[in-house]
Amino acid sequence: MTEENPEEPAAAPRRRGRPSRKAASEGPDARTRILEAARTEFAERGYDKTSIRGIAKAARVDAALVHHYFGTKDEVFAAAVEVTFEPALVIPTVLGGPPEGLGERLARFFLSVWEDPGTRTPLLAILRSAVTHEAAADVLRDFVLRRLLERVAAELDVPDPTLRAELAASHMLGIAMLRYVVRAEPLASADPEDIVAMVAPTLQRYLAES
Amino acid sequence: MTEENPEEPAAAPRRRGRPSRKAASEGPDARTRILEAARTEFAERGYDKTSIRGIAKAARVDAALVHHYFGTKDEVFAAAVEVTFEPALVIPTVLGGPPEGLGERLARFFLSVWEDPGTRTPLLAILRSAVTHEAAADVLRDFVLRRLLERVAAELDVPDPTLRAELAASHMLGIAMLRYVVRAEPLASADPEDIVAMVAPTLQRYLAES
DNA sequence: GTCTATATCGTGATAGAC
DNA sequence: GTCTATCACGATATAGAC
């Protein structure tokens, strides 16, 4: 993991003549590269172990440039995990439709979000960091949980809707931990649809059954 | 008396005259104090943010003494979370008794372990560290999960027993995350028995129902 | 046994040259 | 805009005095 970078498209064959001025800055511009590098670094290492220098190296820029664009490390993190993640998006997808399919729709939506690397990376960054970094824990509590749970809970016709919604969330969080963070078998290699089939009835009971 | 409580940084009033040689070594001996301090430090801050100096300060000893007794930081961590946690203990308690009460016994056992600070602290240390520190993740995978799950799974009379046992574990892990690590409401303040009542049927379904 | 002193390194952040 | 140079700090770990 020294020089090669995932973004670099297929090691172009060695060109002759004078090197292009853009040789070291192919692909997206520096700002975007920094943001992407920050996301994957925070996702893989968590907040504490991620360094500005490490982000800079992954983005193939100078460390000072990271500060120049984003300021402090906290601000880099905030920018990296700032999720458009509009919670409204989940409402029609999951809550719409027949109530008896709620658990299955939620389980499938949850897994699809985590199976897609594009959406998984910032979530991993938040999860890996929330355990020790208070600002990340705030993001998890206030955005991922509160804004989402209170909307879901508002639609439920059960006693203790917020507690039930949170228990459902705790199960999904635990699955994310074991499957994507700790990578414990057999869950880490299980077929997503098998997980959906097993988990859906649980979510259904929490959210729709009294 | 909490005179040697690590949370209270030695609030002893400033004494006059020549310091007693024992002033800094009241209570348990240094080795025990270091171990206890290490447990709470790792539990509260996670592996990365915990420093040998911090442990030494909490234990009111010199930092070099920590190295002298336990070696490197990794070895301090291993000693701190080395859980006697005999998995055999859980077998009769939980698996014994009528099968239809399995979920409830497991839920109650799980919460009792986490509600007791004595058993919670090393588990918190493992959980907070496993997210970023590979050695801690190994402990979580190999000891807390594998040794426990494979015994439980061996007793189950359902298809996919290990996957089902792990799904049950994922739910409990998620509850531990939200209640004890992230402290998200309303789960963080919920009555343990209410949680048992809600979660028991879920565990029951995973472990005993086909 | 305990602690002082230190070697060595990596961190976040800033100032300022080009 | 980009990068060099540097500051101030705290980390692990060790050598060795008493």
PDB file of C-alpha atoms (C1' of nucleotides) in Angstrom, chain D:
ATOM      1  C1'  DG D   1      -2.497  27.209  -4.916  1.00  0.00           C
ATOM      2  C1'  DT D   2       1.132  24.469  -3.413  1.00  0.00           C
ATOM      3  C1'  DC D   3       4.735  23.027  -0.516  1.00  0.00           C
ATOM      4  C1'  DT D   4       8.800  23.688   2.814  1.00  0.00           C
ATOM      5  C1'  DA D   5       9.958  24.366   7.360  1.00  0.00           C
ATOM      6  C1'  DT D   6       8.926  24.413  11.870  1.00  0.00           C
ATOM      7  C1'  DC D   7       6.611  24.588  16.463  1.00  0.00           C
ATOM      8  C1'  DA D   8       4.794  22.469  20.427  1.00  0.00           C
ATOM      9  C1'  DC D   9       3.250  18.519  22.121  1.00  0.00           C
ATOM     10  C1'  DG D  10       2.527  13.765  23.617  1.00  0.00           C
ATOM     11  C1'  DA D  11       3.332   9.077  22.551  1.00  0.00           C
ATOM     12  C1'  DT D  12       5.998   4.326  23.419  1.00  0.00           C
ATOM     13  C1'  DA D  13       9.792   2.461  25.125  1.00  0.00           C
ATOM     14  C1'  DT D  14      14.387   1.902  27.247  1.00  0.00           C
ATOM     15  C1'  DA D  15      18.657   2.640  30.005  1.00  0.00           C
ATOM     16  C1'  DG D  16      20.254   3.276  34.145  1.00  0.00           C
ATOM     17  C1'  DA D  17      20.655   5.850  38.750  1.00  0.00           C
ATOM     18  C1'  DC D  18      19.346   5.150  43.566  1.00  0.00           C
TER      19       DC D  18
END
